Coordinates of N, CA and C in Angstrom, one line a residue:
Chain A
X1 N 143.2 -92.6 -81.5 CA 142.5 -91.6 -82.0 C 141.1 -91.7 -81.5
X2 N 140.4 -90.3 -81.8 CA 138.8 -90.6 -81.3 C 138.1 -91.2 -81.9
X3 N 137.1 -91.9 -81.3 CA 136.2 -92.5 -82.2 C 135.3 -93.8 -81.5
X4 N 134.9 -94.5 -82.2 CA 134.2 -95.8 -81.4 C 135.1 -97.1 -81.4
X5 N 135.2 -97.6 -80.4 CA 136.2 -98.8 -80.3 C 135.2 -100.4 -80.0
X6 N 135.3 -101.1 -80.9 CA 134.5 -102.0 -80.5 C 135.3 -103.4 -80.5
X7 N 134.9 -104.4 -79.6 CA 135.6 -105.5 -79.4 C 134.6 -106.6 -79.3
X8 N 135.2 -108.0 -79.5 CA 136.1 -108.2 -80.6 C 135.8 -108.2 -81.7
X9 N 136.9 -108.3 -82.7 CA 136.7 -108.0 -84.0 C 136.2 -109.1 -84.5
X10 N 136.3 -110.1 -84.2 CA 135.9 -111.6 -84.8 C 135.3 -112.4 -83.6
X11 N 134.5 -113.3 -83.9 CA 133.9 -114.0 -82.9 C 133.5 -115.6 -83.5
X12 N 133.5 -116.6 -83.1 CA 132.9 -117.9 -83.4 C 132.2 -118.4 -82.2
X13 N 130.8 -118.6 -82.3 CA 130.2 -119.3 -81.2 C 129.6 -120.5 -81.7
X14 N 129.4 -121.2 -80.3 CA 128.6 -122.6 -80.8 C 127.1 -122.2 -80.5
X15 N 126.4 -122.6 -81.4 CA 124.7 -122.4 -80.9 C 124.5 -122.8 -79.4
X16 N 123.7 -121.9 -78.7 CA 123.3 -121.8 -77.4 C 124.4 -120.9 -76.3
X17 N 125.6 -120.7 -77.1 CA 126.8 -120.2 -76.2 C 126.0 -118.7 -76.0
X18 N 126.7 -118.1 -75.1 CA 126.3 -116.6 -74.8 C 127.9 -115.6 -74.6
X19 N 127.7 -114.3 -75.4 CA 128.7 -113.3 -75.4 C 128.2 -112.0 -75.5
X20 N 128.8 -110.9 -74.9 CA 129.0 -109.9 -74.9 C 129.8 -109.0 -76.1
X21 N 129.1 -108.2 -76.6 CA 130.1 -107.3 -77.7 C 130.1 -106.0 -76.7
X22 N 131.3 -105.3 -77.1 CA 131.9 -104.2 -76.0 C 131.7 -103.0 -77.1
X23 N 131.4 -101.8 -76.6 CA 131.5 -100.8 -77.5 C 131.9 -99.4 -76.7
X24 N 132.5 -98.7 -76.9 CA 133.1 -97.4 -76.0 C 133.3 -96.5 -77.2
X25 N 133.0 -95.2 -76.7 CA 133.3 -94.1 -77.3 C 133.8 -92.9 -76.6
X26 N 134.7 -92.0 -77.1 CA 135.3 -91.0 -76.5 C 135.2 -89.7 -76.9
X27 N 134.0 -89.4 -77.5 CA 133.5 -88.4 -78.2 C 132.6 -87.5 -77.3
X28 N 132.4 -88.1 -76.2 CA 131.1 -87.4 -75.2 C 129.7 -87.0 -75.9
X29 N 129.5 -88.4 -76.8 CA 128.3 -88.3 -77.8 C 127.2 -88.8 -76.4
X30 N 125.9 -88.2 -76.8 CA 124.9 -88.8 -75.6 C 124.0 -90.2 -76.2
X31 N 123.7 -90.3 -77.7 CA 123.3 -91.5 -78.0 C 124.3 -92.3 -78.9
X32 N 124.0 -93.6 -78.5 CA 124.6 -94.8 -79.1 C 123.4 -95.8 -79.5
X33 N 124.3 -96.7 -80.2 CA 123.1 -97.5 -81.4 C 124.0 -98.8 -81.4
X34 N 123.5 -99.9 -81.7 CA 123.7 -101.0 -82.5 C 123.2 -101.4 -83.5
X35 N 123.9 -101.8 -84.5 CA 123.3 -102.4 -85.9 C 123.6 -103.6 -86.0
X36 N 123.0 -104.2 -87.1 CA 123.8 -105.6 -87.7 C 123.5 -105.5 -89.3
X37 N 124.7 -106.0 -89.8 CA 124.3 -105.8 -91.1 C 124.8 -107.5 -91.8
X38 N 123.6 -107.9 -92.5 CA 123.8 -109.2 -93.0 C 124.0 -109.0 -94.7
X39 N 124.5 -110.1 -95.1 CA 125.0 -109.7 -96.6 C 124.2 -109.1 -97.7
X40 N 124.6 -108.4 -98.3 CA 123.8 -107.9 -99.4 C 122.5 -106.9 -98.8
X41 N 122.6 -106.7 -97.6 CA 121.6 -106.0 -96.7 C 122.3 -104.6 -96.4
X42 N 121.3 -103.7 -95.9 CA 121.6 -102.4 -95.3 C 121.8 -102.9 -93.7
X43 N 121.9 -101.7 -93.2 CA 122.0 -102.0 -91.6 C 120.5 -101.9 -91.0
X44 N 120.5 -102.7 -90.0 CA 119.3 -103.0 -89.2 C 119.6 -102.5 -87.7
X45 N 118.7 -102.0 -87.2 CA 118.8 -101.1 -85.7 C 118.4 -102.4 -84.9
X46 N 119.1 -102.7 -83.8 CA 119.1 -103.8 -82.5 C 118.3 -103.0 -81.5
X47 N 119.1 -102.1 -81.0 CA 118.6 -101.3 -80.0 C 119.7 -100.2 -80.0
X48 N 119.1 -99.4 -78.9 CA 119.9 -97.7 -79.2 C 119.6 -97.3 -77.6
X49 N 120.5 -96.3 -77.5 CA 120.2 -95.9 -76.2 C 120.6 -94.0 -76.5
X50 N 119.2 -93.2 -76.3 CA 119.3 -91.7 -76.7 C 120.1 -91.0 -75.5
X51 N 120.4 -91.6 -74.3 CA 121.2 -91.0 -73.3 C 121.6 -91.9 -72.0
X52 N 122.7 -91.6 -71.4 CA 123.0 -92.5 -70.2 C 121.7 -93.0 -69.5
X53 N 121.8 -93.9 -69.4 CA 120.6 -94.8 -68.5 C 119.2 -95.0 -69.2
X54 N 119.0 -95.1 -70.3 CA 118.0 -95.0 -71.0 C 118.5 -95.8 -72.3
X55 N 117.5 -97.2 -72.5 CA 117.6 -98.1 -73.7 C 116.6 -98.3 -74.4
X56 N 116.5 -98.4 -75.6 CA 115.3 -98.5 -76.5 C 115.3 -99.5 -77.7
X57 N 114.2 -100.5 -77.9 CA 114.4 -101.6 -79.0 C 114.7 -101.3 -80.2
X58 N 115.1 -101.4 -81.0 CA 115.0 -101.0 -82.6 C 114.3 -101.8 -83.5
X59 N 114.6 -102.3 -84.5 CA 114.0 -103.0 -85.8 C 114.1 -104.5 -85.3
X60 N 115.1 -105.1 -85.1 CA 115.4 -106.5 -84.9 C 115.8 -106.9 -83.2
X61 N 114.9 -106.5 -82.2 CA 115.9 -106.6 -81.1 C 115.8 -108.4 -80.5
X62 N 114.9 -108.9 -80.9 CA 114.7 -110.2 -80.4 C 116.2 -111.0 -80.4
X63 N 116.5 -111.7 -79.4 CA 117.6 -112.5 -78.9 C 118.7 -111.6 -78.4
X64 N 118.5 -110.2 -78.2 CA 119.6 -109.6 -77.6 C 119.2 -108.8 -76.4
X65 N 120.2 -108.7 -75.5 CA 119.9 -107.3 -74.7 C 121.2 -106.4 -74.4
X66 N 120.8 -105.0 -74.1 CA 121.8 -104.0 -74.0 C 122.1 -103.6 -72.8
X67 N 123.2 -103.0 -72.5 CA 123.6 -102.3 -71.3 C 124.2 -100.9 -71.4
X68 N 123.6 -100.0 -70.9 CA 124.4 -98.6 -71.2 C 125.2 -98.3 -70.1
X69 N 126.4 -98.8 -69.8 CA 127.0 -98.7 -68.7 C 127.3 -97.2 -68.1
X70 N 127.8 -96.5 -69.0 CA 128.0 -95.2 -68.6 C 127.9 -94.1 -69.7
X71 N 128.3 -93.1 -69.9 CA 128.2 -92.4 -71.1 C 129.0 -92.9 -72.3
X72 N 130.0 -93.5 -72.2 CA 131.2 -93.7 -72.9 C 130.8 -95.3 -73.4
X73 N 130.2 -96.0 -72.8 CA 130.2 -97.6 -73.0 C 128.9 -98.0 -73.1
X74 N 128.5 -98.8 -74.2 CA 127.0 -99.4 -74.6 C 127.4 -101.0 -75.1
X75 N 126.9 -101.7 -74.4 CA 127.1 -103.4 -74.7 C 126.0 -104.1 -75.0
X76 N 126.3 -105.1 -76.1 CA 125.2 -105.9 -76.5 C 125.5 -107.1 -76.1
X77 N 124.4 -108.2 -75.7 CA 124.6 -109.5 -75.2 C 123.7 -110.3 -75.8
X78 N 124.4 -111.2 -76.4 CA 123.5 -112.3 -76.9 C 123.5 -113.7 -75.7
X79 N 122.4 -114.0 -75.2 CA 122.1 -114.8 -74.1 C 122.2 -116.4 -74.4
X80 N 122.0 -116.6 -75.7 CA 121.9 -117.9 -76.3 C 121.9 -117.7 -78.1
X81 N 123.1 -118.0 -78.3 CA 123.2 -117.4 -79.9 C 122.7 -118.7 -80.5
X82 N 122.2 -118.0 -81.7 CA 121.3 -118.8 -82.8 C 122.0 -118.8 -84.1
X83 N 122.0 -119.6 -85.2 CA 122.9 -119.2 -86.4 C 122.3 -118.1 -87.1
X84 N 120.9 -117.9 -87.1 CA 120.3 -116.7 -87.4 C 121.0 -115.2 -86.9
X85 N 121.9 -115.3 -86.1 CA 122.6 -114.1 -85.3 C 123.9 -114.0 -86.1
X86 N 124.3 -115.1 -86.9 CA 125.6 -114.6 -87.7 C 125.4 -113.4 -88.6
X87 N 126.4 -112.7 -88.3 CA 126.1 -111.1 -89.1 C 127.5 -110.4 -88.6
X88 N 127.4 -109.0 -89.2 CA 128.3 -108.6 -88.8 C 127.5 -107.1 -88.0
X89 N 128.4 -107.0 -86.9 CA 127.7 -105.9 -85.8 C 128.6 -104.5 -85.8
X90 N 127.7 -103.5 -85.9 CA 128.5 -102.2 -85.8 C 127.8 -101.2 -84.4
X91 N 128.7 -100.7 -83.9 CA 128.2 -99.8 -83.0 C 128.6 -98.7 -83.2
X92 N 127.7 -97.5 -83.0 CA 127.6 -96.2 -83.5 C 127.6 -95.3 -82.4
X93 N 127.8 -94.1 -82.5 CA 127.4 -92.9 -81.6 C 127.1 -91.6 -82.5
X94 N 126.6 -90.6 -81.6 CA 125.7 -89.5 -82.5 C 126.1 -88.4 -81.8
X95 N 126.5 -87.3 -82.0 CA 126.5 -86.0 -81.5 C 125.4 -85.3 -81.6
X96 N 124.1 -85.5 -81.3 CA 122.9 -84.8 -81.6 C 122.4 -85.1 -83.0
X97 N 122.1 -83.7 -83.8 CA 122.0 -84.3 -84.8 C 123.3 -83.9 -86.2
X98 N 123.6 -85.0 -86.7 CA 124.5 -85.2 -87.4 C 125.1 -86.5 -87.7
X99 N 126.0 -87.0 -88.6 CA 126.0 -88.3 -88.8 C 126.9 -89.2 -87.9
X100 N 126.3 -90.5 -87.7 CA 126.9 -91.5 -87.2 C 128.5 -91.6 -87.4
X101 N 129.2 -92.0 -86.0 CA 130.5 -92.5 -85.9 C 130.6 -93.7 -85.6
X102 N 130.6 -94.8 -86.6 CA 130.9 -96.2 -86.6 C 132.2 -96.7 -86.1
X103 N 131.9 -98.1 -85.3 CA 133.1 -98.8 -85.0 C 133.3 -99.4 -86.0
X104 N 134.6 -100.4 -86.3 CA 135.2 -101.1 -87.4 C 134.2 -102.5 -87.5
X105 N 133.3 -102.9 -86.5 CA 132.4 -103.9 -86.6 C 133.1 -105.0 -86.0
X106 N 132.0 -106.0 -85.3 CA 132.6 -107.5 -84.9 C 131.7 -108.3 -86.0
X107 N 132.7 -109.1 -86.5 CA 132.4 -110.4 -87.4 C 131.8 -111.3 -86.5
X108 N 130.7 -112.1 -86.4 CA 130.6 -113.0 -85.4 C 129.6 -114.0 -86.4
X109 N 130.1 -115.5 -86.1 CA 129.6 -116.8 -87.0 C 129.1 -117.5 -85.5
X110 N 127.9 -118.1 -85.7 CA 127.3 -118.8 -84.8 C 127.2 -120.2 -85.5
X111 N 127.8 -121.4 -85.2 CA 127.9 -122.4 -85.9 C 126.8 -123.5 -85.3
Chain B
X1 N 107.8 -103.6 -94.6 CA 108.0 -102.5 -95.7 C 108.9 -101.9 -95.4
X2 N 109.7 -101.9 -96.5 CA 111.2 -101.0 -96.3 C 110.9 -99.5 -96.8
X3 N 111.6 -98.9 -95.7 CA 111.0 -97.2 -95.5 C 112.4 -96.6 -96.6
X4 N 113.2 -97.1 -96.6 CA 114.4 -96.5 -97.6 C 114.9 -97.5 -98.7
X5 N 114.7 -97.0 -99.6 CA 115.0 -98.0 -100.7 C 116.1 -97.4 -101.5
X6 N 117.5 -98.1 -102.0 CA 118.1 -97.8 -103.0 C 117.9 -98.8 -104.0
X7 N 117.4 -98.4 -105.3 CA 117.1 -99.5 -106.1 C 118.0 -100.1 -107.2
X8 N 119.1 -99.4 -107.1 CA 120.7 -99.7 -107.8 C 121.6 -100.6 -107.2
X9 N 121.2 -101.7 -107.2 CA 122.1 -102.3 -106.2 C 123.9 -101.8 -106.6
X10 N 124.2 -101.7 -108.0 CA 125.5 -101.4 -108.5 C 125.4 -100.2 -109.3
X11 N 126.7 -99.6 -109.6 CA 127.0 -98.5 -110.5 C 128.1 -98.6 -110.8
X12 N 128.2 -98.5 -112.2 CA 129.9 -98.1 -112.8 C 129.9 -97.0 -113.7
X13 N 131.0 -96.3 -113.1 CA 131.4 -94.7 -113.9 C 132.8 -94.9 -114.2
X14 N 132.9 -94.0 -115.2 CA 134.6 -93.8 -115.5 C 135.0 -92.8 -114.8
X15 N 136.3 -92.7 -114.4 CA 136.7 -91.7 -113.6 C 136.8 -90.5 -114.2
X16 N 136.5 -89.3 -113.6 CA 136.2 -87.9 -114.0 C 134.9 -87.8 -114.5
X17 N 133.8 -88.8 -114.6 CA 132.6 -88.7 -114.9 C 131.7 -88.3 -113.8
X18 N 130.6 -87.9 -114.0 CA 129.7 -87.9 -112.8 C 129.0 -88.9 -112.2
X19 N 129.0 -89.5 -110.9 CA 128.4 -90.5 -110.4 C 127.2 -90.0 -109.7
X20 N 125.9 -90.5 -109.9 CA 124.7 -90.3 -109.3 C 123.9 -91.6 -108.7
X21 N 123.8 -91.3 -107.1 CA 123.4 -92.5 -106.6 C 121.5 -91.9 -106.1
X22 N 120.9 -92.7 -106.2 CA 119.4 -92.5 -105.9 C 119.1 -93.1 -104.7
X23 N 117.8 -92.7 -104.0 CA 117.4 -93.0 -102.7 C 116.0 -92.7 -102.8
X24 N 115.0 -93.5 -102.2 CA 113.5 -93.4 -102.0 C 113.0 -93.4 -100.8
X25 N 112.3 -93.0 -100.3 CA 111.6 -93.1 -98.9 C 110.1 -92.9 -98.8
X26 N 109.6 -93.8 -97.8 CA 108.2 -93.8 -97.8 C 107.3 -93.1 -96.3
X27 N 108.4 -92.7 -95.7 CA 107.9 -92.3 -94.2 C 108.2 -90.6 -94.4
X28 N 107.0 -90.2 -94.5 CA 106.9 -88.5 -94.7 C 107.2 -87.8 -93.4
X29 N 107.8 -88.7 -92.4 CA 108.0 -88.1 -90.8 C 109.5 -87.8 -90.6
X30 N 110.3 -88.5 -91.9 CA 111.7 -88.6 -92.1 C 111.9 -87.0 -92.0
X31 N 113.2 -86.5 -91.4 CA 113.2 -85.0 -91.4 C 114.9 -84.7 -91.9
X32 N 115.4 -85.8 -91.6 CA 117.0 -85.7 -91.8 C 117.6 -86.9 -92.6
X33 N 118.4 -86.5 -94.0 CA 118.8 -87.5 -94.9 C 120.2 -87.4 -94.6
X34 N 121.0 -88.9 -94.8 CA 122.6 -88.8 -94.7 C 123.0 -89.8 -95.9
X35 N 124.0 -89.7 -96.3 CA 124.6 -90.8 -97.2 C 126.0 -91.1 -96.3
X36 N 126.1 -92.4 -96.5 CA 127.4 -93.2 -95.7 C 128.2 -93.9 -96.9
X37 N 129.5 -94.1 -96.6 CA 130.5 -94.9 -97.4 C 131.2 -95.6 -96.7
X38 N 130.9 -97.0 -97.3 CA 131.7 -98.1 -96.7 C 132.6 -99.0 -97.5
X39 N 133.9 -99.1 -97.3 CA 134.8 -99.7 -97.5 C 134.7 -101.3 -97.1
X40 N 135.1 -102.3 -97.6 CA 135.3 -103.8 -97.2 C 136.1 -104.0 -95.9
X41 N 135.4 -104.4 -94.9 CA 135.9 -104.7 -93.7 C 136.1 -103.6 -92.8
X42 N 135.4 -102.3 -93.0 CA 135.5 -101.2 -92.4 C 134.0 -101.0 -91.8
X43 N 134.0 -99.9 -90.8 CA 132.6 -99.5 -90.7 C 132.2 -98.4 -91.6
X44 N 130.8 -98.2 -91.7 CA 130.6 -97.0 -92.6 C 131.0 -95.7 -92.0
X45 N 131.5 -94.6 -93.2 CA 132.0 -93.5 -92.9 C 131.0 -92.5 -93.3
X46 N 130.4 -91.3 -92.4 CA 129.6 -90.4 -92.5 C 130.1 -89.5 -93.8
X47 N 129.1 -89.3 -95.0 CA 129.7 -88.5 -96.0 C 129.0 -87.0 -96.0
X48 N 127.7 -87.3 -95.8 CA 127.2 -85.8 -95.9 C 126.0 -86.0 -95.8
X49 N 124.8 -84.9 -94.9 CA 123.5 -84.9 -95.0 C 122.8 -83.9 -95.6
X50 N 121.3 -83.6 -95.3 CA 120.5 -83.0 -95.7 C 119.5 -82.7 -94.6
X51 N 119.0 -81.5 -94.2 CA 117.9 -81.4 -93.3 C 116.6 -81.4 -94.3
X52 N 115.4 -81.5 -94.0 CA 114.4 -81.5 -94.8 C 113.9 -80.0 -95.4
X53 N 114.4 -79.1 -94.7 CA 114.2 -77.7 -94.8 C 114.6 -77.4 -96.1
X54 N 115.9 -78.1 -96.5 CA 116.7 -77.8 -97.7 C 116.5 -78.6 -98.8
X55 N 116.9 -78.3 -100.2 CA 117.0 -79.0 -101.2 C 118.0 -79.4 -102.0
X56 N 119.1 -78.8 -101.1 CA 120.6 -79.1 -102.0 C 121.8 -78.7 -100.8
X57 N 122.4 -79.5 -100.7 CA 124.0 -79.7 -100.0 C 124.9 -79.9 -100.3
X58 N 125.9 -79.2 -100.4 CA 127.3 -79.4 -101.2 C 128.6 -79.4 -100.2
X59 N 129.2 -80.2 -100.6 CA 130.7 -80.4 -99.8 C 131.6 -80.9 -100.7
X60 N 132.5 -80.1 -101.4 CA 133.7 -80.3 -102.1 C 132.8 -80.9 -103.4
X61 N 133.1 -82.4 -103.8 CA 132.8 -83.0 -104.7 C 131.4 -83.6 -104.7
X62 N 131.0 -83.5 -103.3 CA 129.9 -84.4 -103.1 C 128.3 -83.1 -103.0
X63 N 127.4 -83.7 -103.5 CA 126.1 -82.8 -103.7 C 125.2 -83.8 -103.3
X64 N 124.2 -83.4 -102.2 CA 123.1 -84.3 -102.4 C 121.7 -83.3 -102.5
X65 N 121.1 -84.0 -102.9 CA 119.8 -83.3 -103.4 C 118.6 -83.8 -102.8
X66 N 117.6 -83.2 -102.6 CA 116.2 -83.6 -101.8 C 115.0 -83.1 -102.5
X67 N 113.9 -83.8 -102.9 CA 112.9 -83.8 -103.4 C 111.7 -84.3 -102.5
X68 N 111.5 -83.5 -101.6 CA 110.7 -84.1 -100.9 C 109.1 -84.6 -101.2
X69 N 108.8 -83.7 -102.2 CA 107.4 -84.0 -102.9 C 107.6 -85.5 -103.4
X70 N 108.7 -86.0 -104.0 CA 108.7 -87.0 -104.6 C 109.4 -88.3 -103.5
X71 N 109.6 -87.5 -102.2 CA 110.3 -88.5 -101.5 C 111.6 -89.2 -102.1
X72 N 112.1 -88.3 -102.6 CA 113.4 -88.9 -103.4 C 114.8 -88.0 -103.0
X73 N 116.1 -88.9 -102.9 CA 117.1 -87.8 -102.7 C 118.0 -88.6 -103.7
X74 N 119.1 -87.7 -104.0 CA 120.1 -88.4 -104.8 C 121.5 -87.5 -104.1
X75 N 122.6 -88.5 -104.5 CA 124.0 -87.9 -104.1 C 124.9 -87.9 -105.6
X76 N 125.3 -86.6 -105.7 CA 126.2 -86.9 -106.9 C 127.4 -86.5 -106.5
X77 N 128.2 -87.3 -107.3 CA 129.9 -87.1 -107.0 C 130.5 -86.3 -108.3
X78 N 131.2 -85.4 -108.3 CA 132.2 -84.9 -109.4 C 133.2 -84.1 -109.2
X79 N 134.4 -84.6 -109.6 CA 134.4 -85.7 -110.8 C 134.4 -86.9 -109.9
X80 N 134.1 -88.3 -110.4 CA 134.3 -89.4 -109.7 C 135.9 -89.9 -109.7
X81 N 136.5 -90.3 -108.8 CA 137.8 -90.9 -108.7 C 137.8 -92.6 -108.3
X82 N 138.7 -92.8 -108.7 CA 138.7 -94.3 -108.6 C 138.6 -95.0 -107.0
X83 N 139.3 -93.9 -106.2 CA 139.0 -94.1 -104.7 C 137.8 -93.9 -104.0
X84 N 136.7 -93.3 -104.6 CA 135.1 -93.4 -104.5 C 134.6 -95.0 -104.3
X85 N 135.5 -95.8 -105.0 CA 134.7 -97.2 -105.3 C 134.4 -97.6 -103.8
X86 N 133.3 -97.8 -103.6 CA 132.9 -98.3 -102.3 C 131.1 -98.5 -102.0
X87 N 130.7 -99.0 -101.1 CA 129.4 -99.2 -100.9 C 128.8 -97.8 -100.4
X88 N 127.7 -97.2 -100.7 CA 127.0 -96.2 -100.2 C 125.5 -96.6 -99.9
X89 N 125.8 -95.9 -98.9 CA 124.3 -96.1 -97.9 C 123.5 -95.0 -98.0
X90 N 122.2 -95.1 -98.3 CA 121.5 -94.1 -97.7 C 120.7 -94.0 -96.6
X91 N 120.5 -93.2 -95.6 CA 119.8 -93.3 -94.5 C 118.9 -92.1 -94.2
X92 N 117.6 -92.2 -93.3 CA 116.9 -91.4 -92.9 C 116.7 -91.3 -91.6
X93 N 116.5 -90.2 -90.8 CA 116.2 -90.1 -89.5 C 114.9 -89.2 -89.1
X94 N 114.4 -89.1 -88.2 CA 113.2 -88.4 -87.7 C 113.7 -87.9 -86.4
X95 N 114.1 -86.5 -86.4 CA 114.5 -86.0 -85.4 C 113.3 -85.1 -84.6
X96 N 112.0 -85.2 -85.2 CA 111.0 -84.5 -84.8 C 110.3 -84.8 -83.8
X97 N 110.4 -86.2 -83.3 CA 110.0 -86.9 -82.0 C 111.0 -87.1 -81.1
X98 N 110.3 -88.1 -80.3 CA 111.5 -88.7 -79.3 C 112.4 -89.6 -79.7
X99 N 112.7 -89.9 -81.3 CA 113.3 -91.0 -81.6 C 114.6 -91.2 -81.7
X100 N 115.2 -90.1 -80.7 CA 116.6 -90.1 -80.7 C 117.6 -90.2 -82.1
X101 N 116.9 -89.7 -82.9 CA 117.8 -89.8 -84.4 C 118.3 -90.9 -84.7
X102 N 117.6 -92.2 -84.4 CA 117.6 -93.2 -85.0 C 117.5 -93.1 -86.6
X103 N 118.4 -94.1 -87.1 CA 118.4 -94.0 -88.7 C 118.1 -95.1 -89.6
X104 N 117.2 -95.2 -90.4 CA 117.0 -96.2 -91.3 C 117.6 -96.3 -92.6
X105 N 118.3 -97.3 -92.8 CA 119.1 -97.6 -93.9 C 118.6 -98.2 -94.9
X106 N 119.1 -97.8 -96.2 CA 119.0 -98.8 -97.6 C 119.8 -99.7 -97.5
X107 N 119.5 -100.7 -98.2 CA 120.5 -101.8 -98.4 C 122.0 -101.5 -99.3
X108 N 122.1 -100.2 -100.1 CA 123.2 -99.8 -100.4 C 123.3 -100.2 -101.8
X109 N 124.3 -99.3 -102.6 CA 124.7 -99.3 -103.9 C 126.4 -99.4 -103.7
X110 N 126.8 -100.4 -104.7 CA 128.0 -100.3 -104.7 C 128.4 -99.7 -106.1
X111 N 129.4 -98.7 -105.5 CA 129.9 -97.9 -106.9 C 131.2 -98.4 -107.3
X112 N 131.8 -98.7 -108.5 CA 132.6 -98.7 -109.1 C 133.1 -97.8 -110.2
X113 N 134.8 -97.0 -109.5 CA 134.8 -96.2 -110.7 C 135.8 -96.8 -111.4
X114 N 136.0 -96.4 -112.6 CA 136.9 -97.3 -113.4 C 137.8 -96.1 -113.8
X115 N 139.2 -96.6 -113.8 CA 140.4 -95.6 -114.2 C 140.4 -95.5 -115.8

């Protein structure tokens, strides 16, 4: 099915470990986004990419880095995980002016 | 300061009745507004949107109203069905500049539709 695919779906990290969350879309969308959702809160933008080759910081970028590998793929890296980064991470893409298509999320726990 | 606010954390309605979800925003540069629906353990799903040049947009049972002077929008669901029970997020975007249409989200309203 067409859409946004995120891997992994679940991950437990120890404080200080690093990991990369993968995201790929097959809808030929230019813009891609990474959000995090904490319990009882809305989605907060971490980083986004308006087009292949460009990335920009969102509302909560500290502790994260991103790579827009090509038009399809947009990865999110945690270099040194902290308990405050325990959250659900959503990747999304957008076809210009329209709604996002979200992936199913990655549930990350940092202990 | 939160730019998009959903002041009602929860709403409960009877099946067949109208559900009205509300959202307020503070940034007058927002020019595109959206509603998303989210079931547990899934990603949000786009529901309906409205441009700032309109005051109403309808799609089946869902209608979004925009009051720019009050910086307020609402989502009406008529008639409500038990399958509509979910968390609803309001979001606002700024397409008028180079912000790539990034959206700011409210904290969500949990809608429960009782049979």
